[in-house]
Short mmCIF file of C-alpha atoms in Angstrom, two decimals:
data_model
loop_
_atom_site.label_atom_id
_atom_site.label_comp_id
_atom_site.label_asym_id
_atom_site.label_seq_id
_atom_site.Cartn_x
_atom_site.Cartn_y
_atom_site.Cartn_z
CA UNK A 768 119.54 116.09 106.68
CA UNK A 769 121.80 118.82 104.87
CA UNK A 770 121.09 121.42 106.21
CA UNK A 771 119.14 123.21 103.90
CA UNK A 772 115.44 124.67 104.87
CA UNK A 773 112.30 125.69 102.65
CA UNK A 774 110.56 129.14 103.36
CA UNK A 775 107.73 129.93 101.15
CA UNK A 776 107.26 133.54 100.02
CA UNK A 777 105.08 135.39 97.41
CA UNK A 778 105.70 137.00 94.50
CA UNK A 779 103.46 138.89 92.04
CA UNK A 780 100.54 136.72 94.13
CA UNK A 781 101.85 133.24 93.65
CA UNK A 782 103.66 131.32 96.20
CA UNK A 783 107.33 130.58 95.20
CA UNK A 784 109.71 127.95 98.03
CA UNK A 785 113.25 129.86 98.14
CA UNK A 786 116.36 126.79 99.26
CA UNK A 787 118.17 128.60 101.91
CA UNK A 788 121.08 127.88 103.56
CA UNK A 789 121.73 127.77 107.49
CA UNK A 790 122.77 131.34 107.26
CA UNK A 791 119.50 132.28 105.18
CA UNK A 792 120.93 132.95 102.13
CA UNK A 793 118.99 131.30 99.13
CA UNK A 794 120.55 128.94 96.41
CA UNK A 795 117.23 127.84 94.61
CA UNK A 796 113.59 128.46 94.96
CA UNK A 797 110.50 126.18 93.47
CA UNK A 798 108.29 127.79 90.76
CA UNK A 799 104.87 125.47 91.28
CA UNK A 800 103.08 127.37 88.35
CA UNK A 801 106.26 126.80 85.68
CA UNK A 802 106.89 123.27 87.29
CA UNK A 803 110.74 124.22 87.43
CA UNK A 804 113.63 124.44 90.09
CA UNK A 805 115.97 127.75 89.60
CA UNK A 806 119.24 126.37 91.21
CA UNK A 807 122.06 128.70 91.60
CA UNK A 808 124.47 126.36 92.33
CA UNK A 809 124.05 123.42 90.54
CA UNK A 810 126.70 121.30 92.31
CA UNK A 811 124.07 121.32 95.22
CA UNK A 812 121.06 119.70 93.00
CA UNK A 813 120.55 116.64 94.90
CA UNK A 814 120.59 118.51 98.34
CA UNK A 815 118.10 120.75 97.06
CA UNK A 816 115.67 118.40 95.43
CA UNK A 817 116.01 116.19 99.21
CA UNK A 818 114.98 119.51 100.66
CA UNK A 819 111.76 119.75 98.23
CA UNK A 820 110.88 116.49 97.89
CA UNK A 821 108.24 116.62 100.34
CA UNK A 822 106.92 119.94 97.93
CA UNK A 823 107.21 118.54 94.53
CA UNK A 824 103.62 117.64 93.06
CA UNK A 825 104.82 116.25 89.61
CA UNK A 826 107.70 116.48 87.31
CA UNK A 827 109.93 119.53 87.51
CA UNK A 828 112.26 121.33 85.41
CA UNK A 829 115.45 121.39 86.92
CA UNK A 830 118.19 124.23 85.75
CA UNK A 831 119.80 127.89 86.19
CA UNK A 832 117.20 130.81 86.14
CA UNK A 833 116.19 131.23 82.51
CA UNK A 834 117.09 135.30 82.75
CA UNK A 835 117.72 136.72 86.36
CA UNK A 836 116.52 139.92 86.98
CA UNK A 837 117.93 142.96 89.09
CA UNK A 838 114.78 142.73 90.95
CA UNK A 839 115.34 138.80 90.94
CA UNK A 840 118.91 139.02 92.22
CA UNK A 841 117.93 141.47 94.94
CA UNK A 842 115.29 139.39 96.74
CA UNK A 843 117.95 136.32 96.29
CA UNK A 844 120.39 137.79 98.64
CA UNK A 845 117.97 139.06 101.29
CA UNK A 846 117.40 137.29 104.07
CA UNK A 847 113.99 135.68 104.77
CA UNK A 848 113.78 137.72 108.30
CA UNK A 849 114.69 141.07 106.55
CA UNK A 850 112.09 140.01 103.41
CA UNK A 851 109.47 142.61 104.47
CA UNK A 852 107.29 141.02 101.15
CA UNK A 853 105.45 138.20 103.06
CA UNK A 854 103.82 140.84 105.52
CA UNK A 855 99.85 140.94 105.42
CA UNK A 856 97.86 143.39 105.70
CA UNK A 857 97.81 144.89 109.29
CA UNK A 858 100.62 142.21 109.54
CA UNK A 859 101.72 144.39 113.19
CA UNK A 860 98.18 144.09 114.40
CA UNK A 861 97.99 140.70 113.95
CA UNK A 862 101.12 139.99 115.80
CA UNK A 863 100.11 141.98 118.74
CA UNK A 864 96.83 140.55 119.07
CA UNK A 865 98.30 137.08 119.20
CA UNK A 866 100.40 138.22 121.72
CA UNK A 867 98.07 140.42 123.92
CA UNK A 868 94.60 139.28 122.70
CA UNK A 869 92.94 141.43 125.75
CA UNK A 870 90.21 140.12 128.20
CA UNK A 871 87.61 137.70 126.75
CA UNK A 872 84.75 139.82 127.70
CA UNK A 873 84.75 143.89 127.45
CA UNK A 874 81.89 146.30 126.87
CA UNK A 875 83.66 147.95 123.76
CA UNK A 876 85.08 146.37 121.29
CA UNK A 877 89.03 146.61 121.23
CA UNK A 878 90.00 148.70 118.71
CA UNK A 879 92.97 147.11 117.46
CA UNK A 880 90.06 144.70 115.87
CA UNK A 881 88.49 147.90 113.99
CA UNK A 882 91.77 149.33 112.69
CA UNK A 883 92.91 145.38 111.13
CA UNK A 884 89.61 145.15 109.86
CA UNK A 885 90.24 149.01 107.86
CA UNK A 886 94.04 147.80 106.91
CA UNK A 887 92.78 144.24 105.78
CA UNK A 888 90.11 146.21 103.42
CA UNK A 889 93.02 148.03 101.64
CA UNK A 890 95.77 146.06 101.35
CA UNK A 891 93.29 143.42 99.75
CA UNK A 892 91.83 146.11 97.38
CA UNK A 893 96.13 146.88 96.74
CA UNK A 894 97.04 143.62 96.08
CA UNK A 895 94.34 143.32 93.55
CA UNK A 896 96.34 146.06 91.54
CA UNK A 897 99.27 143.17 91.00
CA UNK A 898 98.18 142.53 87.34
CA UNK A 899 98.20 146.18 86.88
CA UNK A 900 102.45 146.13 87.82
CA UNK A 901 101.46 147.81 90.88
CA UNK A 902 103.60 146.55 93.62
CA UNK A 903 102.21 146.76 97.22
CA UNK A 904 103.90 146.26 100.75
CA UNK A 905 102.20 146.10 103.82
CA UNK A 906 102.79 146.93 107.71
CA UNK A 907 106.05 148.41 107.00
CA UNK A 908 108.01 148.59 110.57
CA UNK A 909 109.85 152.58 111.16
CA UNK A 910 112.30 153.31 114.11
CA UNK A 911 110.26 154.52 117.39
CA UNK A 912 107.31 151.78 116.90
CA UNK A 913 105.31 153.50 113.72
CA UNK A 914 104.77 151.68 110.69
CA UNK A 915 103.55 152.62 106.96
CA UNK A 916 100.02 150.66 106.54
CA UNK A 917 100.54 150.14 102.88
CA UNK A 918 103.20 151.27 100.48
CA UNK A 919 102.35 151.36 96.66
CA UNK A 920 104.60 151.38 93.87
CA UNK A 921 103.56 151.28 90.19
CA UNK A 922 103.12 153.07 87.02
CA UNK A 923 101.89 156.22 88.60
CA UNK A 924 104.95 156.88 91.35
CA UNK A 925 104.93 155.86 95.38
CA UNK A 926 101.94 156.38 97.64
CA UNK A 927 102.63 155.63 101.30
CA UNK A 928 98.77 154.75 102.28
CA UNK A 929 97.19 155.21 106.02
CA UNK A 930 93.91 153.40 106.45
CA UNK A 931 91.38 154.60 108.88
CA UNK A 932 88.06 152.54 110.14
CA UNK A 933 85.30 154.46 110.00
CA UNK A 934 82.65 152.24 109.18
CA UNK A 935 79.21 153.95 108.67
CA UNK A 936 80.03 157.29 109.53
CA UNK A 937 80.14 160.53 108.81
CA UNK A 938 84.21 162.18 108.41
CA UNK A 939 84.70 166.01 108.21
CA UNK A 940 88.13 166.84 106.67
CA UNK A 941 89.81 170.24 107.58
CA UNK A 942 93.59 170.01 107.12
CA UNK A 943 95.17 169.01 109.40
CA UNK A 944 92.06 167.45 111.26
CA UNK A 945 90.15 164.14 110.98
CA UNK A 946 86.80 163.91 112.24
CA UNK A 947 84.99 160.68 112.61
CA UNK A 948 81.36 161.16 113.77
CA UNK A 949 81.04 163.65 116.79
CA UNK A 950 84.13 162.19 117.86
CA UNK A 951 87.15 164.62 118.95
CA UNK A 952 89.01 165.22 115.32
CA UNK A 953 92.53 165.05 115.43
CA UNK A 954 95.28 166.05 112.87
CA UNK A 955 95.70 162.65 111.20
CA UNK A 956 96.87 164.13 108.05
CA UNK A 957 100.02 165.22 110.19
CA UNK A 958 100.33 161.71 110.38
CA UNK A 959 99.79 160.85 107.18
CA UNK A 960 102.65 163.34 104.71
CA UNK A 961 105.44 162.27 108.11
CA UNK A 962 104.74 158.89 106.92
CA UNK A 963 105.23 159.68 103.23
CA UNK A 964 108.09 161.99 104.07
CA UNK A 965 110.13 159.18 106.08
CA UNK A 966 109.52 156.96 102.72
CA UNK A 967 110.59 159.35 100.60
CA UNK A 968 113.39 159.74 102.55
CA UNK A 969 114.24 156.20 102.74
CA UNK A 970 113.75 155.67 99.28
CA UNK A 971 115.23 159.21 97.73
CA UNK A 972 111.98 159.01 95.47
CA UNK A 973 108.67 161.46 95.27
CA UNK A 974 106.19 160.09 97.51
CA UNK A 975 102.39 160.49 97.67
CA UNK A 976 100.55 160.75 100.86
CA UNK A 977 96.96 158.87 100.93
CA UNK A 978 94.05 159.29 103.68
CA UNK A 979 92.00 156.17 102.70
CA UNK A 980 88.35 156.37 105.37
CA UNK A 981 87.15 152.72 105.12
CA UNK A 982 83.42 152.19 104.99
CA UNK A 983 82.72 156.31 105.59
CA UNK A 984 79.04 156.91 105.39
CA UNK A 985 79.64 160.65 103.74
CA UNK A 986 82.74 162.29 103.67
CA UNK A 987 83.11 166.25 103.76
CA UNK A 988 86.05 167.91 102.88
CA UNK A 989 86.36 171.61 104.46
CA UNK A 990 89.89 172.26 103.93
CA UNK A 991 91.46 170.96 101.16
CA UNK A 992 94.34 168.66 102.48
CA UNK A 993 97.54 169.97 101.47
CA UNK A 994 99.46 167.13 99.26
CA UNK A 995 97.37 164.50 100.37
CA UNK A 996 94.75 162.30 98.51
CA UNK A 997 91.79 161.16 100.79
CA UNK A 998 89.86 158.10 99.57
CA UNK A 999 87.42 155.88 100.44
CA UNK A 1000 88.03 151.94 100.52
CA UNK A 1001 85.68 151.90 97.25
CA UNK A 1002 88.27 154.13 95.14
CA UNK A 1003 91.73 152.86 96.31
CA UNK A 1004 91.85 150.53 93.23
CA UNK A 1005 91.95 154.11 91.12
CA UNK A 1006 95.40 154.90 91.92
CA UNK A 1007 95.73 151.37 89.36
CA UNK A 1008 94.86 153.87 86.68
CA UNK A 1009 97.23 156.13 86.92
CA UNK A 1010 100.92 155.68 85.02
CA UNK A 1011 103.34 157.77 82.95
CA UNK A 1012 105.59 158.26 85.92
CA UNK A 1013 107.37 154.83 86.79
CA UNK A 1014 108.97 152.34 84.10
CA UNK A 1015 108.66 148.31 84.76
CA UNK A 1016 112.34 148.16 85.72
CA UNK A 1017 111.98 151.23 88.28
CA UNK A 1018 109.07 149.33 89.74
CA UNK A 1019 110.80 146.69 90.24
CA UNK A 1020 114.24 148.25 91.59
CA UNK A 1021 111.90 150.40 94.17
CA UNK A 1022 110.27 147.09 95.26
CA UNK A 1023 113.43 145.53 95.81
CA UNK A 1024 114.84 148.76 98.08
CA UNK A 1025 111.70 149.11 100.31
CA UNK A 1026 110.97 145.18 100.68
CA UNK A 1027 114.42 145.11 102.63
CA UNK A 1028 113.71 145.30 106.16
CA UNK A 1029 117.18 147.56 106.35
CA UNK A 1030 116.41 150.23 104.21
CA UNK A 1031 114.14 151.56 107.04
CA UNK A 1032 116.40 150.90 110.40
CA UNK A 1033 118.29 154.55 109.75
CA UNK A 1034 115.07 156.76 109.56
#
């Protein structure tokens, strides 16, 4: 053995093995759709092919990347355990369900199931939006225990995205307060622009606070949210649409920042 271990990861929705050395730094990675092997350092070749061969389904092109990006170069030098891109949706949730699943038999049904099942619905509507050069990160860990749901970056700017389960009911909106039902409201949107404000903060960019109410029977608005954009699961694809604000390269360059697990320890 040399040493050298595979992690898989995905990019732009296709799955890309990054070579990485005991200390988790990354000296090739396997593109299965282009059928080639980026090495950079090519005195290491041999080692690196012994450490795919079990992941090689055919012939491969073996070389230097063609043209490195910044955005490229940046996820080379990040470690796997700081790579917050692999997270999925409600990727938090799903760890502390594995971990604390609850008892087998209850007469309600544990929430934690509810809010995955609200946070699975939008990150899979976001990461429809790839072709669209939208980049989305999910379950985004902040000092104190919070986390971001979903942070989008494309064309139109940032938009640090909060989902909420409320599956075949009615909401009432009135800034600050949420209302699901005849449930208590309380002042989610509170919730919501601190989130966007810590990103923005992290990030030194403009960023967009979204409400998105998954499955919401009707929703009434009473008060007009202050800064914040309240959708329904149905619409999130819309923010797709919307450009003139972001270049390709700026996409990218954001992507790179917020993916790394350290940009957010300081907040």
């Amino acid at each position: 053995m040399n040493g050298l271990r595979v992690v898989p990861a995905w990019r732009h929705g296709q799955e890309r093995l990054y070579v990485c050395l005991p200390d988790g730094g990354n000296i090739a990675w396997y593109d299965r759709d282009a059928a080639r092997v980026n090495l950079l350092d090519e005195d290491r070749e041999a080692e690196v092919l012994e450490a795919l061969g079990p992941f090689l389904t055919g012939p491969v092109v073996v070389g230097p990347p063609p043209v490195p990006t910044p955005a490229e170069l940046a996820r080379l030098t990040l470690h796997p355990d700081d790579d917050l891109a692999p997270n999925r949706p409600g990727e938090a949730l799903l760890v502390a369900l594995d971990r604390d699943p609850g008892p087998a038999h209850r007469l309600r049904t544990d929430p934690r199931h509810r809010a995955l099942e609200a946070e699975r619905t939008v990150g899979e509507a976001l990461d429809r939006m790839d072709g669209l050069g939208v980049r989305a990160l999910h379950s985004i860990p902040l000092p104190g225990g919070d986390r971001v749901h979903h942070l989008v970056i494309g064309p139109g700017g940032l938009y640090a995205v909060h989902a909420v389960y409320a599956r075949r009911q009615r909401v009432t909106v009135a800034d600050p307060l949420v209302a699901l039902g005849h449930r208590e409201p309380h002042p989610v949107l509170r919730r919501v622009r601190a989130d966007a404000d810590r990103v923005s903060y992290a990030l030194t960019a403009e960023v967009h606070p979204v409400l998105v109410l998954v499955g919401a029977a009707h929703v009434t608005v009473r008060t007009p949210p202050r800064e914040v954009r309240v959708l329904t699961d149905g619409e999130v694809e819309h923010l797709g649409d919307l450009g003139g604000v972001l270049k390709p390269a700026d996409v990218e360059a954001l992507h790179a920042m917020a993916r790394d697990r350290n940009t957010w320890v300081r907040l």
